[in-house]
Each structure stands twice: as structure tokens, then as C-alpha cells.
Coordinates of C-alpha atoms and ligand atoms in Angstrom, one line a residue:
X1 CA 8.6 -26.9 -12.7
X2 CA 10.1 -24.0 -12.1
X3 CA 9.0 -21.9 -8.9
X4 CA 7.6 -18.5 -10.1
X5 CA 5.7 -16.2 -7.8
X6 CA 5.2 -12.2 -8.0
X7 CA 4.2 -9.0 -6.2
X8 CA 1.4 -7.3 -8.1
X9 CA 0.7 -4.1 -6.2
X10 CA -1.7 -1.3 -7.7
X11 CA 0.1 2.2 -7.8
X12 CA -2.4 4.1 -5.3
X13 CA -0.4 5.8 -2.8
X14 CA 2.4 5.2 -0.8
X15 CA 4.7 2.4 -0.5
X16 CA 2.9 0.2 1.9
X17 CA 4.3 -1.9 4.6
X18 CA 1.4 -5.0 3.6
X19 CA 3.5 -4.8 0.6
X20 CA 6.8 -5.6 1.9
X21 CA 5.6 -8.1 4.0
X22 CA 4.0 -9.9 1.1
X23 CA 6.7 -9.3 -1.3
X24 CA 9.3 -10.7 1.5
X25 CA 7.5 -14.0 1.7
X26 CA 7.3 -14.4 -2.1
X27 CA 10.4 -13.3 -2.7
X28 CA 12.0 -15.8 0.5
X29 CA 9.8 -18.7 -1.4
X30 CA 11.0 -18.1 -4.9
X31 CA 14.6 -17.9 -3.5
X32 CA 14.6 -21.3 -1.8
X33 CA 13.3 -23.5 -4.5
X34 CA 15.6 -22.0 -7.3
X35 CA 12.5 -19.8 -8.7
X36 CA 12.4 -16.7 -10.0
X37 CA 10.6 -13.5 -8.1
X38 CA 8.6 -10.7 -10.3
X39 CA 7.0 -7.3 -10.1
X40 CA 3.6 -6.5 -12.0
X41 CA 2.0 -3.3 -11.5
X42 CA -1.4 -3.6 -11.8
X43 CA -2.6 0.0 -12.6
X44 CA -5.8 -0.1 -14.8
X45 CA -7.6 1.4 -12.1
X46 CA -7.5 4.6 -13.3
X47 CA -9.1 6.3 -11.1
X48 CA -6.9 5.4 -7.9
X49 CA -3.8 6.0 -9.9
X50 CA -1.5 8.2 -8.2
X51 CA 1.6 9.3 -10.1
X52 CA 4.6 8.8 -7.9
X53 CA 3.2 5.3 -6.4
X54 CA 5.3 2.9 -8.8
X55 CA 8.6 4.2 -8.5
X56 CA 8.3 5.1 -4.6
X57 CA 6.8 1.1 -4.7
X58 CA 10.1 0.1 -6.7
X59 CA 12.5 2.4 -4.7
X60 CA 11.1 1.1 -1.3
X61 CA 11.6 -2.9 -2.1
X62 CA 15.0 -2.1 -3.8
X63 CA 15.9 -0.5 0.0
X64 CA 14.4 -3.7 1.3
X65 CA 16.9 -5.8 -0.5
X66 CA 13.6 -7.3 -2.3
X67 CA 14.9 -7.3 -5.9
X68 CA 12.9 -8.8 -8.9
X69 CA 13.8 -11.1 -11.8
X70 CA 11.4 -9.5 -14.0
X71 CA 9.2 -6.3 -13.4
X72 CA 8.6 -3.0 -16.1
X73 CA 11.8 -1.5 -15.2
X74 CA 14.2 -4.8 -15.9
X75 CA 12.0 -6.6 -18.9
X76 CA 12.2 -10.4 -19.0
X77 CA 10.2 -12.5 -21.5
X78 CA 6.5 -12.4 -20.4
X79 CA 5.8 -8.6 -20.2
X80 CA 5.1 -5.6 -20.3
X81 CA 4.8 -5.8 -16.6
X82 CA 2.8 -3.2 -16.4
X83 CA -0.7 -3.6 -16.7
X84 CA -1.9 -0.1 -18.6
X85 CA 0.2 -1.5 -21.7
X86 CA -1.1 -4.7 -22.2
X87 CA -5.0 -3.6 -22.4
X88 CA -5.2 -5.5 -25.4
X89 CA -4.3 -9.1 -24.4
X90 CA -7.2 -8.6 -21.9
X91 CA -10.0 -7.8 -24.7
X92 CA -8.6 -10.9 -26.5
X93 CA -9.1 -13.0 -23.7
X94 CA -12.5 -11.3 -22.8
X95 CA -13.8 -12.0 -26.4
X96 CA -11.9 -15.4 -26.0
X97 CA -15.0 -16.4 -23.6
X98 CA -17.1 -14.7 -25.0
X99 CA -16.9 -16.6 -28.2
X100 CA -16.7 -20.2 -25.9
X101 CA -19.9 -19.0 -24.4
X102 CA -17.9 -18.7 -20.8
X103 CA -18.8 -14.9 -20.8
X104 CA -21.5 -12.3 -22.3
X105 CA -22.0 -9.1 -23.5
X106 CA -24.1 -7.2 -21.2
X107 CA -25.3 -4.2 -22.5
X108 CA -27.1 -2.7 -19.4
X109 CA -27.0 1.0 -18.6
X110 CA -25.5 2.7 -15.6
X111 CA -29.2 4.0 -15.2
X112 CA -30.5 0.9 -15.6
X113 CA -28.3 -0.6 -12.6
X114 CA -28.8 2.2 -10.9
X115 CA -32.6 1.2 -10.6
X116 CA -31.7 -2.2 -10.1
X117 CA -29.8 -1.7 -6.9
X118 CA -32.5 1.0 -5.8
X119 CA -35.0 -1.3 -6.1
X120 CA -32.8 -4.5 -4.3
X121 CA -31.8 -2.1 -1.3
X122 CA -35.3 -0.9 -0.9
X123 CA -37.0 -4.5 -1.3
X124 CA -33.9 -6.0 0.8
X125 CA -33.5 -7.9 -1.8
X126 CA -29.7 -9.4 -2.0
X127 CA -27.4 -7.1 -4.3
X128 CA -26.1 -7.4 -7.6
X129 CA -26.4 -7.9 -11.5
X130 CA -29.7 -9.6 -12.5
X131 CA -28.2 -11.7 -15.9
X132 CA -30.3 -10.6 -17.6
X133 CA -28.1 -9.8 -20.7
X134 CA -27.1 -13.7 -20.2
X135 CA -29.5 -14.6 -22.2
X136 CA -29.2 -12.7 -25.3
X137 CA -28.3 -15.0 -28.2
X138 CA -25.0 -14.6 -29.6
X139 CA -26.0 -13.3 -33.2
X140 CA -28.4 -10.2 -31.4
X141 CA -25.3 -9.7 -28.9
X142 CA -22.8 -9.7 -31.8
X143 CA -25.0 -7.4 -34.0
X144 CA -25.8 -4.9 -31.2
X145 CA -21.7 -4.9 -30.7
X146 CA -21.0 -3.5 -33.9
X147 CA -23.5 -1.4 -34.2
X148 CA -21.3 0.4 -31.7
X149 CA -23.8 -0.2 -28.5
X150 CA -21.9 0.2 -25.3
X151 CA -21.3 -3.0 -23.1
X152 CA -19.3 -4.8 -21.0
X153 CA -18.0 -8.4 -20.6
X154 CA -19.1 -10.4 -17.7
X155 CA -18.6 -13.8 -17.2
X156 CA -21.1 -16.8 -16.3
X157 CA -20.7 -18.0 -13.1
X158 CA -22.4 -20.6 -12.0
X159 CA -25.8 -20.7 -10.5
X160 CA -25.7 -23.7 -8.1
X161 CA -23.0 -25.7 -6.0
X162 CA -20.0 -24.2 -4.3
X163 CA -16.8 -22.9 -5.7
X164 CA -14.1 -24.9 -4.1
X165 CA -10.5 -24.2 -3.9
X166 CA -7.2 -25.1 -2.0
X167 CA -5.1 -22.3 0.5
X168 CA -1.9 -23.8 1.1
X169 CA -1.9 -22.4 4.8
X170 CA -6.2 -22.8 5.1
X171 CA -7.2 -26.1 3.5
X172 CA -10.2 -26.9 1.7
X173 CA -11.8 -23.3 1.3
X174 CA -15.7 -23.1 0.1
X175 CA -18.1 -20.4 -1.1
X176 CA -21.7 -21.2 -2.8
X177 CA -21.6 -19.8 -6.3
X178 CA -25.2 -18.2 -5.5
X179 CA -22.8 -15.5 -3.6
X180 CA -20.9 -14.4 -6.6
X181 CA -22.3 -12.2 -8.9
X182 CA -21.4 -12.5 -12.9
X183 CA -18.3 -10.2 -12.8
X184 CA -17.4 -7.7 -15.2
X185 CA -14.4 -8.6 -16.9
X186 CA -13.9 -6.1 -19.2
X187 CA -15.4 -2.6 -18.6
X188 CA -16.7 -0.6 -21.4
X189 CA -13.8 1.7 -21.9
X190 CA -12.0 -1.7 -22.6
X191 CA -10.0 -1.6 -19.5
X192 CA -9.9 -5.1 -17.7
X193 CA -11.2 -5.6 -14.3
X194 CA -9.0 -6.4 -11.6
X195 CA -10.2 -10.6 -11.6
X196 CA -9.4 -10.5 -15.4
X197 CA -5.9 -8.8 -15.7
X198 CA -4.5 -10.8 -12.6
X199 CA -5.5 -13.8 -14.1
X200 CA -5.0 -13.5 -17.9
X201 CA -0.9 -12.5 -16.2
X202 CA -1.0 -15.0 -13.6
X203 CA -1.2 -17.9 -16.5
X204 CA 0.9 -15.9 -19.1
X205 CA 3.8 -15.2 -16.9
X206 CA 3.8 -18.7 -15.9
X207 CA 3.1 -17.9 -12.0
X208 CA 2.8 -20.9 -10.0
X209 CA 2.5 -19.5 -6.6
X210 CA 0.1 -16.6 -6.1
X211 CA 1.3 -15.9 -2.4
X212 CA -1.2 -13.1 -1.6
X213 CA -2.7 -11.3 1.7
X214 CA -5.7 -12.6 3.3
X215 CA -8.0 -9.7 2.1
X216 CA -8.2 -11.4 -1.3
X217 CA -9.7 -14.8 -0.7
X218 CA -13.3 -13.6 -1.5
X219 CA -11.8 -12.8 -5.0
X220 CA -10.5 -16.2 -5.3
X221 CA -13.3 -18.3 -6.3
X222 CA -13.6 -15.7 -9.2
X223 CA -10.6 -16.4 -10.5
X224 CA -10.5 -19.8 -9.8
X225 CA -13.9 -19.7 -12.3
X226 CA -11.9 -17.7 -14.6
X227 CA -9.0 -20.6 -15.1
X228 CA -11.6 -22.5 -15.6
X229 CA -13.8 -21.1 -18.1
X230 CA -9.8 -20.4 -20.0
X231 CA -9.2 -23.9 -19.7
X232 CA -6.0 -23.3 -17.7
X233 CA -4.1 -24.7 -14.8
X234 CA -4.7 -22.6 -11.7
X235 CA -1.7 -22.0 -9.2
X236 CA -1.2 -22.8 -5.9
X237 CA -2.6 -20.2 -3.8
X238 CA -1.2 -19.1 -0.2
X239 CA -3.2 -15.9 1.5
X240 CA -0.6 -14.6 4.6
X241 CA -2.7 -13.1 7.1
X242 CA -3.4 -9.3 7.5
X243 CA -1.2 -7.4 9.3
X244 CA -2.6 -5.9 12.8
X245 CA -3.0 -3.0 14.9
X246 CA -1.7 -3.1 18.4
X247 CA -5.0 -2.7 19.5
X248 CA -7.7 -4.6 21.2
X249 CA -9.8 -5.9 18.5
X250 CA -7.0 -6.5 16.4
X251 CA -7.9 -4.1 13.4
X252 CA -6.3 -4.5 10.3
X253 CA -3.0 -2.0 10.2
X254 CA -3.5 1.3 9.3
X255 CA -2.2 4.5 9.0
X256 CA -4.0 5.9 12.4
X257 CA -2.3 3.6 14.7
X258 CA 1.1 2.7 13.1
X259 CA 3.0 5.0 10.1
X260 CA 2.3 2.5 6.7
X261 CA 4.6 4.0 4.3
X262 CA 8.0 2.0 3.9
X263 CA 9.0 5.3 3.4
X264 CA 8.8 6.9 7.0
X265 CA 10.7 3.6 8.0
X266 CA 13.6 4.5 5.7
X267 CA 13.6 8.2 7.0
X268 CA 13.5 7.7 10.3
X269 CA 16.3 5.2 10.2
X270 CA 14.8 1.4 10.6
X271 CA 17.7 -0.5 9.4
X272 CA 16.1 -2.5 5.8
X273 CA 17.5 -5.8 7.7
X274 CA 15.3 -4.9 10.4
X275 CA 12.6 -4.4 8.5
X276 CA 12.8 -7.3 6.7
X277 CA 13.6 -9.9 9.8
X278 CA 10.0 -7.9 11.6
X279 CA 8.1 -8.7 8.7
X280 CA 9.3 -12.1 8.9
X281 CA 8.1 -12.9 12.4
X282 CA 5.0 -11.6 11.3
X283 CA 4.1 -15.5 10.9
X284 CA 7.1 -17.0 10.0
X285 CA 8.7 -18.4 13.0
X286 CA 12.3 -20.2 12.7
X287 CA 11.7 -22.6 15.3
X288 CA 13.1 -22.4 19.1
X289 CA 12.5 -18.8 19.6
X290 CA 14.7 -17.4 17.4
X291 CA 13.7 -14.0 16.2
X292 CA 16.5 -12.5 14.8
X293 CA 17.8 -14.1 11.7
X294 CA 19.1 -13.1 8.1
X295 CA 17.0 -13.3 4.8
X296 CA 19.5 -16.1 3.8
X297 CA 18.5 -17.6 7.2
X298 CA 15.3 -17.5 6.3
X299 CA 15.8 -18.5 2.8
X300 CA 17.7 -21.4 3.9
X301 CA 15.0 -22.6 6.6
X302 CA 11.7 -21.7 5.2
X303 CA 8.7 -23.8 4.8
X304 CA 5.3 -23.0 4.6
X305 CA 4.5 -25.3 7.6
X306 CA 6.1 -22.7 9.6
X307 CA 3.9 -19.8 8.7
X308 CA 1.3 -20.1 11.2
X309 CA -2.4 -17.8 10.5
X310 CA -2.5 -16.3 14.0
X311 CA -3.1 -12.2 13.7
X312 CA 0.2 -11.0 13.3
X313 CA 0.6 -7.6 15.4
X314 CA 2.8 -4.7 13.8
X315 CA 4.0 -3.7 17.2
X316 CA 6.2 -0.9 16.8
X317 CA 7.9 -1.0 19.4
X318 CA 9.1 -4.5 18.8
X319 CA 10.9 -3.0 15.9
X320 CA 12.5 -0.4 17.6
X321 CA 14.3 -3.2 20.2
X322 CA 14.9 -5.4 16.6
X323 CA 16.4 -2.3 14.9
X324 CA 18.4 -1.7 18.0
X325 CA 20.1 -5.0 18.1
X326 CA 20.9 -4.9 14.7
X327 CA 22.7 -1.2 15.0
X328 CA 24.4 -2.2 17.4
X329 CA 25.9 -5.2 15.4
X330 CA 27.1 -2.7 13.1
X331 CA 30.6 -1.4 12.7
X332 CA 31.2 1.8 14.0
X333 CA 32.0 2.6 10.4
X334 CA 28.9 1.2 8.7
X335 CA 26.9 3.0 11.9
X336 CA 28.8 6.2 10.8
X337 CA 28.0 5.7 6.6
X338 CA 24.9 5.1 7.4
X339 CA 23.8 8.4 9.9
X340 CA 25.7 10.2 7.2
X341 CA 23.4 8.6 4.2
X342 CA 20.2 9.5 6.0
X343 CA 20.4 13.3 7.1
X344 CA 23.8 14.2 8.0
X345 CA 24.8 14.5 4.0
X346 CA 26.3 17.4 2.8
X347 CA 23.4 17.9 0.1
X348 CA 20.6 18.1 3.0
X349 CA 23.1 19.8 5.4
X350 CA 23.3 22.2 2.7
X351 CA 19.4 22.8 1.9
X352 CA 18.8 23.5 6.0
X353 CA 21.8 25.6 6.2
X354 CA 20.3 28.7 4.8
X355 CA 17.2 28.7 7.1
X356 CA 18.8 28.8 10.1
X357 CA 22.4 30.8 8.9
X358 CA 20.9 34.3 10.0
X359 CA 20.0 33.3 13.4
X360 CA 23.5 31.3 14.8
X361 CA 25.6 33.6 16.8
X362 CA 28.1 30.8 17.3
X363 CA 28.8 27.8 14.5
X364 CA 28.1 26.0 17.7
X365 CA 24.4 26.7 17.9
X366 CA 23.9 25.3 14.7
X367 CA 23.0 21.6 16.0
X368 CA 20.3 22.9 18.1
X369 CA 18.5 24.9 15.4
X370 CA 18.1 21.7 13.1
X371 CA 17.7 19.2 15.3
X372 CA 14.1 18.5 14.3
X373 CA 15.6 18.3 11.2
X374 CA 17.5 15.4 11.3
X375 CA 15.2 13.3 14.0
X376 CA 13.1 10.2 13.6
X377 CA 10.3 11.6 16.0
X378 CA 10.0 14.7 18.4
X379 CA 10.1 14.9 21.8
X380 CA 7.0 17.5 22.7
X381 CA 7.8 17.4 27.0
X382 CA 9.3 20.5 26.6
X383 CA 7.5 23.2 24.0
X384 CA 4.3 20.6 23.2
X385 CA 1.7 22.4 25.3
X386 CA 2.0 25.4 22.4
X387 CA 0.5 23.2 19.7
X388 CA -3.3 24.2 21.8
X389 CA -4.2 27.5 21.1
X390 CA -5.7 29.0 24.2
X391 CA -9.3 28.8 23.0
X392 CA -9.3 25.4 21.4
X393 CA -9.7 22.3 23.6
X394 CA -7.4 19.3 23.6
X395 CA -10.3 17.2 21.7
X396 CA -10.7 19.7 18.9
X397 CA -6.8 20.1 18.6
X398 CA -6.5 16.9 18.0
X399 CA -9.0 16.5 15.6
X400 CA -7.1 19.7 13.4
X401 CA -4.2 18.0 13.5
X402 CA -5.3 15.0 11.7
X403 CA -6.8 16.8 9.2
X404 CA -3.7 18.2 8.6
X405 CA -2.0 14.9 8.5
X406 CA -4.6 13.3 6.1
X407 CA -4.3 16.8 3.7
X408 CA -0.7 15.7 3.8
X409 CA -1.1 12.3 3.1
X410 CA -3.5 13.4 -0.3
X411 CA -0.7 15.3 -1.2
X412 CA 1.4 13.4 -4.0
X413 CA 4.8 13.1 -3.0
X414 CA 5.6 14.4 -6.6
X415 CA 3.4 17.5 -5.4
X416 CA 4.8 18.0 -1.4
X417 CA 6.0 21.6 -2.1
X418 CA 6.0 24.5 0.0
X419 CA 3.7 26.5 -2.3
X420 CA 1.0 23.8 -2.2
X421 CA 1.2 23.3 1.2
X422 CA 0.9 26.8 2.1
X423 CA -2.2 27.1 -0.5
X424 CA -3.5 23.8 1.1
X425 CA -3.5 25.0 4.8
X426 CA -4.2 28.5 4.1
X427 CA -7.8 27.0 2.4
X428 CA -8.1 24.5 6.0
X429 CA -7.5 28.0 7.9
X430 CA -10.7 29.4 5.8
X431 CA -13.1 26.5 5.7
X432 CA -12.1 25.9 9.4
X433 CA -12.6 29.4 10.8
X434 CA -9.7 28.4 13.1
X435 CA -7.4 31.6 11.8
X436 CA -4.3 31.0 10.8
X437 CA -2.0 32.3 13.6
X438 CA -3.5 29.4 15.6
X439 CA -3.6 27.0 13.4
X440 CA -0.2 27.5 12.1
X441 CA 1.3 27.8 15.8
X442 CA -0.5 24.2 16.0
X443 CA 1.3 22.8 13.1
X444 CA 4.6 24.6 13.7
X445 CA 4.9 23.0 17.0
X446 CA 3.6 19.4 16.0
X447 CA 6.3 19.1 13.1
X448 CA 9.2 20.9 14.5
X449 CA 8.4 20.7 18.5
X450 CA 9.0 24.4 19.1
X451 CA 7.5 27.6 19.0
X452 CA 10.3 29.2 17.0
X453 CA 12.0 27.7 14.0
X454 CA 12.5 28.9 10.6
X455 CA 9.4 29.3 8.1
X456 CA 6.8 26.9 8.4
X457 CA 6.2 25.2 4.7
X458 CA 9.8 25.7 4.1
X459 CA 10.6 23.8 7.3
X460 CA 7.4 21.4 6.4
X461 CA 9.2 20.6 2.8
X462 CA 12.2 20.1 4.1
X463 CA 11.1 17.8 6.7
X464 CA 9.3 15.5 4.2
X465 CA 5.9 14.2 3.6
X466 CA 6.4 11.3 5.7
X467 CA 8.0 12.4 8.7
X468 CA 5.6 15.8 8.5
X469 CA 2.8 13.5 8.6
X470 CA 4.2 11.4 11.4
X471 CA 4.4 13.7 13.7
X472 CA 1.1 15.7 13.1
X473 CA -0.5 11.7 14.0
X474 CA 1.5 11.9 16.8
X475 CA 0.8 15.6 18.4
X476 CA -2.5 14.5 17.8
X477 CA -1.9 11.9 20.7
X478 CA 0.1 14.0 22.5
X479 CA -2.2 17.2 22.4
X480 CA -5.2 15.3 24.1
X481 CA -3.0 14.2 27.2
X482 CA -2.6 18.4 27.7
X483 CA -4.1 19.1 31.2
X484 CA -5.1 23.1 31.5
Ligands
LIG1 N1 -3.3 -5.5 -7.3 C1 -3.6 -6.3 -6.2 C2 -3.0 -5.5 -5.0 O1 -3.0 -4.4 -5.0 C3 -3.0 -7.7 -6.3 C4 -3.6 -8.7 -5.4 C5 -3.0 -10.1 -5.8 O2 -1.8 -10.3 -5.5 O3 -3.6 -10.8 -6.6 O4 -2.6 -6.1 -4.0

């Protein structure tokens, strides 16, 4: 048998660290036992699709050294890999069941379900479909098909015993099939649910590892129904566990406490090795304290018996001392090609230069105008108290600021333009009332750390979404420490 596993992320937003860190173990896994690695992007959800996810998705795992075998871009013989095109292998499949009796037509309304789930909240009465289009005969539910009645495809599950299934890492894992509703497989603009499409491409492109994070074990038993109900040979499964906040109760990472985008990690100059080897020890452990190792090191020793389930924390600041070490193992030269790669190339050199050209008296002074430029993070000791305005208070401030960060971060990257940005802000300025000398002081000062630099959206573009964003999450921190 020949090892196959694959990354199947959905193309909602950015480039997310979770991502990596799964993609990194099934990658590592597929490596050691001769296998091969693919990308599937599982975008049928078309109503979380965002434009410039997939190829930020691709670009970021190709900077993490995280190459595929397979995926939309390369080919290989099981695809398309990406899910969108291949809408009509999934109604086969669906009307596969259908026709076995595994599934049925249901041809309830959206009012109808409406009125169901009014009725089970208010009776506190457990939620979810009723079956009762499980019991229409085939010939009706056939007939009432063609005469062009809407439906969708759900499939039986069953009414009494357990689902039981196998986590490499967890053991025996159980769930009573009373829990599990009959899922919609196929919705009635013919797009496949999420169970559906992952399964019907698990089993055609011959996966045999589905190395997945923890979130997804309630959706397991469902599939596991699904291979069944097909007939087929389920894979192994292996859920990693969530990534963490650095907070008390552990929370699952997100974008409040730690940057998520792989893509603030590359711009403010995390090393991809570095990255990689920290998403490693987030449960992978090589034995006898050894955190810092190669992915061939790890390729070389890994086993699944040494990937414990304890919460792994994303503590940031255990990547900054990782990323140091491995600068400093750099040559000087590879240091030098790589400061030059980031922001000290002569295209971004170039794009600032104008902005600040007017203002240098000396060629000399041209360092200090752009140095928020071409930083990771800002230092706000000297110039942060200007980001509160005289009548806001710390709390509010801070509140403002995020809002700006989370406008930012429902920007599409495709879209981050100074024109939208300005239209974006100068709308928060309205709906606010904060006016827009104070709230763009605010903002100057959280993403360039002064009160004077050159325009503000121009200076916001040319910063980036990521790093813009960044900041503003961290001037939020920062602002509520102000004393007046
Ligand atoms: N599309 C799912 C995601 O976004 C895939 C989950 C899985 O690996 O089955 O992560």
C-alpha cells in the first residue's frame, strides 16, 4: 500500500497557521513511508469563498518548503483537485445511495424547517431534521424529482447503537447515532456538502491517512457512515490537537491573541525553517529534549507514538528565541540575501522612495523616515501615547482600533488598496462619530508609530494587510496601558 495523505483546506481567508501545522504533519508522514503528499481545495462553500485564499494558501506552503505531489496547480491522475469542478462526481454518488436505499430525497421547504426548528427550540425539544421525507417510497420520490420539485439528498443514518471508529492518537472513539442527524449530502443547487465531497475524494484519490485537526472528530462518524453506506474502505484517521492560545483557559488560537496568517510570519521575517521546526513541537517531540531539528530530521525520526494530545500552546515568543537560533546559524551571506528578499529590495525601496523624497534634507535621513517600513513590529515607548485622542479613553481607543483591524482583516488581500481603505475608514469615521482627525491620528500612530509620516492609506498599502493589521491588534494592547 502506498502511503497517501492530503491537506484539504477551504479557500475562506487567509493562509492559516492550523493549516501549516496540519499540512507539516501530513506532509512529514507521507515523506517517511515513501507516500505521496496532496493538496485539495475544498471550495463548494460558496458563500465563504474568498478570492485570493487559494493561491495565498499555495504561496504560503510553497514558503514553508510544504510542496505537493498532486494539487489543482500540478495535476496528477485523480483530479481536478479542486472541488468546484468536480460537482458532478458528487450528484453521481448522491444518486448512487440514493438508488441503494443508503440516502433519500427530502423535499422539505426552508419554511417548513424553519417551523421545525421554531417549534424544537420553543418545546426544548433536541434539534434537527425530523425524517420525515425518509419514508417516501422511491417511485413518489422519483416522480416528484422529475417533475422538477426541489430537494436535497440526505442520507440514513442510523437510528439506534453507536457509531464507532478508530483515531490513531485517541483509540476506540464512540458517539450514539441518536446524536447525528440525516445529513444533507447534496444541497439543492446540486452542490455537495462538505461530509460528501471529502469523502467521495478521500476514496477516489486513494487517501489512506486522513491526518486532520481535532475540530473535525464530531464529523467523523458521518463519514465513517458514508464509507459505509458506499461500500468502501475507510482510512486511517489521526486528529492532531488544536492549536492554543497562551492564555489561561487554553482557547483555541486565534487571531486576537496571536497573528494567524502564515503570511504576517513571512513579512515580518520568521525564518520558513523556523516555522516549520515550531509547528513540529507543537506535539511532535524527537525524544531527549531536542527541540530544534530539520524537516529531514523529523522525517527521518517520526512516529505517531511520539505525537502526544496535550494542548499545544502557540507561544510566540518561543518562536522568536527558535527563529533567533536559526538566523544566527545562517551565513552572513544568506542573513544578507535574505534581509534584502524581504524589504530591503530595490522594487519596495523604490515604491517608498517617493513618499518620503520631498522631506530628506540629507540622503542620510532617509533610514529614519521608512523605518516603520521595513519593521516586523513597532516600538510605541516613544510617540504611542498619540494614538488616544484627548477626549477618548484608553478602553474606547482600544476598542476603535480593533475595529479597524477586523475592517482590515474583511478586506480581500486582492482588494487592500489605498482607495478602499480610505472609503472604508472614512464610512467607520461616520458611523462612529469619532471624526476623522482623531481617528486617523489613532491609526497613523498604531501602524507607523509616529505622529508624522507620509499619507496615511498610502503608507497603510504600502505596509501590507498583514503587518497593518498587526499592529492596530497590538496598539490596541498598548493603548490601554496609557496612564493620563
Ligand atoms: N475543508 C476542511 C478544512 O477546511 C477539511 C477538513 C478535513 O481535512 O477533512 O479544514
Amino acid at each position: 500500500m502506498t502511503v497517501r495523505t492530503r491537506i484539504a483546506p477551504s479557500p475562506t481567508g487567509d493562509p492559516h497557521v492550523g493549516t501549516a501545522y496540519v499540512a507539516l504533519f501530513n506532509y512529514v508522514f507521507a515523506k517517511q513511508q515513501g507516500g505521496q503528499f496532496l493538496l485539495r481545495i475544498e471550495d463548494t462553500d460558496q458563500t465563504r469563498y474568498r478570492r485570493g485564499s487559494e493561491q495565498a494558501i499555495m504561496d504560503s506552503l510553497r514558503w514553508l518548503g510544504l510542496d505537493w505531489d498532486e494539487g489543482p496547480d500540478k495535476g496528477g491522475p485523480h483530479g481536478p483537485y479542486r472541488q468546484s469542478e468536480r460537482k458532478d462526481i458528487y450528484r453521481k454518488y448522491a444518486e448512487e445511495l440514493v438508488e441503494k436505499g443508503e440516502a433519500y430525497r427530502c423535499f422539505c421547504t426552508p419554511e417548513r424547517l424553519a417551523e421545525l426548528r421554531a417549534y424544537q427550540k420553543a418545546a426544548g425539544m433536541p434539534m434537527g431534521y425530523d425524517r420525515r421525507c425518509r419514508n417516501i417510497p422511491p417511485e413518489e420520490s422519483k416522480q416528484r424529482a422529475e417533475s422538477g420539485e426541489p430537494y436535497v439528498i440526505r442520507i440514513k443514518m442510523p437510528l439506534e447503537g453507536e457509531a464507532v471508529f478508530h483515531d490513531r492518537l485517541r483509540g476506540k472513539i464512540t458517539m450514539p447515532w441518536k446524536e447525528l442527524d440525516d445529513q444533507i449530502l447534496l444541497k439543492s443547487d446540486g452542490f455537495p456538502t462538505y461530509h460528501l465531497a471529502n469523502v467521495v475524494d478521500d476514496h477516489l484519490m486513494k487517501i489512506t491517512h486522513v491526518i486532520r485537526a481535532e475540530e473535525w472528530i464530531s464529523s467523523t462518524p458521518k463519514h465513517v457512515r458514508l464509507y459505509e453506506a458506499f461500500g468502501w474502505e475507510p482510512p486511517e484517521f489521526i486528529h492532531l490537537p488544536l492549536l492554543r492560545n497562551p492564555d489561561k483557559n487554553k482557547s483555541k488560537i486565534s487571531k486576537r491573541k496571536n497573528p494567524v496568517s502564515l503570511i504576517y510570519y513571512k513579512e515580518t521575517g520568521i525564518l520558513p525553517e523556523a516555522l516549520r521546526n515550531f509547528l513540529a513541537l507543537m506535539g511532535f517531540s524527537m525524544g531527549d529534549d531536542q527541540e530544534k531539528f530539520t524537516l529531514e530530521e523529523m522525517i527521518e525520526n517520526f512516529s505517531w507514538d511520539k505525537v502526544s494530545l496535550g494542548s499545544p500552546v502557540f507561544d510566540f515568543q518561543k518562536l522568536l528565541w527558535l527563529n533567533g537560533l536559526y538566523i544566527r546559524e545562517l551565513e552572513t551571506e544568506e542573513v544578507f540575501r535574505r534581509i534584502k528578499e524581504l524589504w530591503l529590495n530595490d522594487e519596495y525601496l523604490l515604491r517608498i522612495l517617493p513618499y518620503v523624497h520631498e522631506r530628506m534634507k540629507t540622503l542620510g535621513e532617509f533610514a529614519d523616515l521608512t523605518t516603520f517600513f521595513l519593521s516586523g513590529e513597532l516600538d510605541y515607548r516613544y510617540e504611542g501615547e498619540a494614538m488616544l485622542p484627548k477626549k477618548r479613553t484608553p478602553a474606547e481607543t482600544a476598542k476603535m482600533l480593533t475595529t479597524v483591524a477586523e475592517i482590515i482583516d474583511s478586506i480581500d488581500p486582492t482588494e487592500y488598496t489605498r482607495e478602499k481603505l480610505e472609503s472604508e475608514l472614512r464610512k467607520l469615521s461616520e458611523d462612529s462619530g469619532w471624526k476623522t482627525r482623531e481617528l486617523f491620528m489613532t491609526i497613523r500612530v498604531a501602524v507607523t508609530g509616529r505622529k508624522a509620516s507620509p499619507p496615511l492609506f498610502e503608507s497603510m498599502e504600502l505596509i501590507g494587510r498583514e503587518r497593518t493589521r498587526a499592529r492596530l491588534r497590538r496598539a490596541a494592547e498598548f493603548v490601554k496601558t496609557i496612564r493620563r
